CSV table of C-alpha atoms in Angstrom, one decimal:
chain,number,residue,atom,x,y,z
A,1,MET,CA,1.3,10.1,-1.1
A,2,ILE,CA,-0.2,6.6,-0.8
A,3,ALA,CA,1.9,4.2,-2.7
A,4,GLY,CA,3.8,1.5,-0.8
A,5,PRO,CA,6.8,-0.4,-2.1
A,6,GLY,CA,5.7,-2.5,-5.0
A,7,PHE,CA,2.8,-0.3,-6.0
A,8,TRP,CA,4.9,1.6,-8.7
A,9,ASP,CA,7.1,-1.4,-9.8
A,10,LEU,CA,5.2,-2.1,-13.0
A,11,GLU,CA,5.2,1.6,-14.1
A,12,ILE,CA,8.8,2.0,-13.2
A,13,GLU,CA,9.7,-1.1,-15.2
A,14,ARG,CA,7.6,0.0,-18.2
A,15,ALA,CA,9.5,3.3,-18.2
A,16,GLY,CA,12.7,1.4,-18.7
A,17,TRP,CA,14.2,1.5,-15.2
A,18,SER,CA,16.1,-1.4,-13.7
A,19,ARG,CA,16.3,-1.9,-9.9
A,20,VAL,CA,19.7,-1.9,-8.3
A,21,LEU,CA,19.6,-4.3,-5.4
A,22,SER,CA,22.8,-3.3,-3.6
A,23,PRO,CA,23.3,0.4,-4.4
A,24,GLY,CA,26.4,2.2,-3.1
A,25,THR,CA,27.4,5.8,-3.0
A,26,ALA,CA,29.8,5.3,-5.9
A,27,GLY,CA,26.9,4.6,-8.3
A,28,PHE,CA,24.4,6.7,-6.3
A,29,PRO,CA,26.3,9.7,-4.8
A,30,GLU,CA,23.0,11.3,-3.7
A,31,LEU,CA,22.7,8.6,-1.1
A,32,GLU,CA,25.7,10.1,0.8
A,33,GLY,CA,24.3,11.9,3.8
A,34,ARG,CA,20.6,10.9,3.2
A,35,GLY,CA,19.0,10.2,6.5
A,36,SER,CA,17.4,7.0,7.6
A,37,VAL,CA,14.1,6.1,6.0
A,38,TRP,CA,11.7,3.2,6.2
A,39,GLY,CA,12.5,2.0,2.7
A,40,ARG,CA,14.6,3.1,-0.3
A,41,ASN,CA,14.8,1.7,-3.8
A,42,CYS,CA,17.3,2.7,-6.4
A,43,TYR,CA,17.0,2.3,-10.2
A,44,VAL,CA,19.1,3.0,-13.3
A,45,ARG,CA,18.1,3.7,-16.9
A,46,GLY,CA,21.1,4.4,-19.1
A,47,SER,CA,23.1,7.1,-17.3
A,48,ASP,CA,20.0,8.2,-15.3
A,49,ARG,CA,19.5,7.4,-11.6
A,50,LEU,CA,16.2,7.2,-9.6
A,51,VAL,CA,15.9,6.9,-5.9
A,52,ILE,CA,12.5,6.5,-4.2
A,53,GLU,CA,12.2,6.7,-0.4
A,54,TRP,CA,9.3,5.7,1.9
A,55,SER,CA,8.6,7.2,5.3
A,56,ASP,CA,6.4,4.2,6.2
A,57,GLN,CA,4.7,1.2,4.5
A,58,VAL,CA,2.5,3.4,2.3
A,59,SER,CA,3.9,6.9,2.1
A,60,ILE,CA,6.5,8.1,-0.4
A,61,PHE,CA,8.8,10.5,1.3
A,62,ALA,CA,11.0,11.6,-1.6
A,63,ALA,CA,12.0,10.8,-5.1
A,64,LEU,CA,15.4,11.9,-6.5
A,65,ARG,CA,16.2,11.8,-10.2
A,66,ASN,CA,19.9,12.2,-10.9
A,67,GLY,CA,20.3,13.6,-7.4
A,68,ARG,CA,17.6,16.3,-7.7
A,69,LEU,CA,14.4,16.1,-5.6
A,70,CYS,CA,11.2,15.6,-7.6
A,71,PRO,CA,7.8,16.6,-6.3
A,72,VAL,CA,5.8,13.6,-5.0
A,73,GLY,CA,2.6,15.2,-3.8
A,74,SER,CA,0.5,13.3,-6.4
A,75,ALA,CA,0.6,10.3,-8.6
A,76,GLU,CA,1.1,12.6,-11.6
A,77,ASP,CA,4.2,14.0,-9.9
A,78,LEU,CA,5.7,10.6,-9.5
A,79,SER,CA,4.7,9.5,-13.0
A,80,SER,CA,6.5,12.6,-14.3
A,81,ALA,CA,9.6,11.8,-12.3
A,82,ILE,CA,9.9,8.3,-13.6
A,83,GLY,CA,8.8,8.9,-17.1
A,84,ALA,CA,10.9,9.7,-20.1
A,85,GLY,CA,10.2,13.4,-19.7
A,86,GLY,CA,10.9,13.4,-15.9
A,87,ARG,CA,12.4,16.3,-14.1
A,88,GLY,CA,16.1,16.0,-13.5
């Protein structure tokens, strides 16, 4: 999916997520054992967690909501994952 870091920031913020600048495995246990990626951003909204990973400057590799993988094959998939009715 084409959407480099920063592309989704406004939509993520509008959905009520706050970025965690120094996430650790205590707050984001799903990070334990995740492989190396080009980029990774972590967010919280209440008790929900969201992790978005990039394989390069423009391609989203994975999105995890509360530790569960969400489809990211389309913009609609990612919108669903970050929205109030997201999978997870």
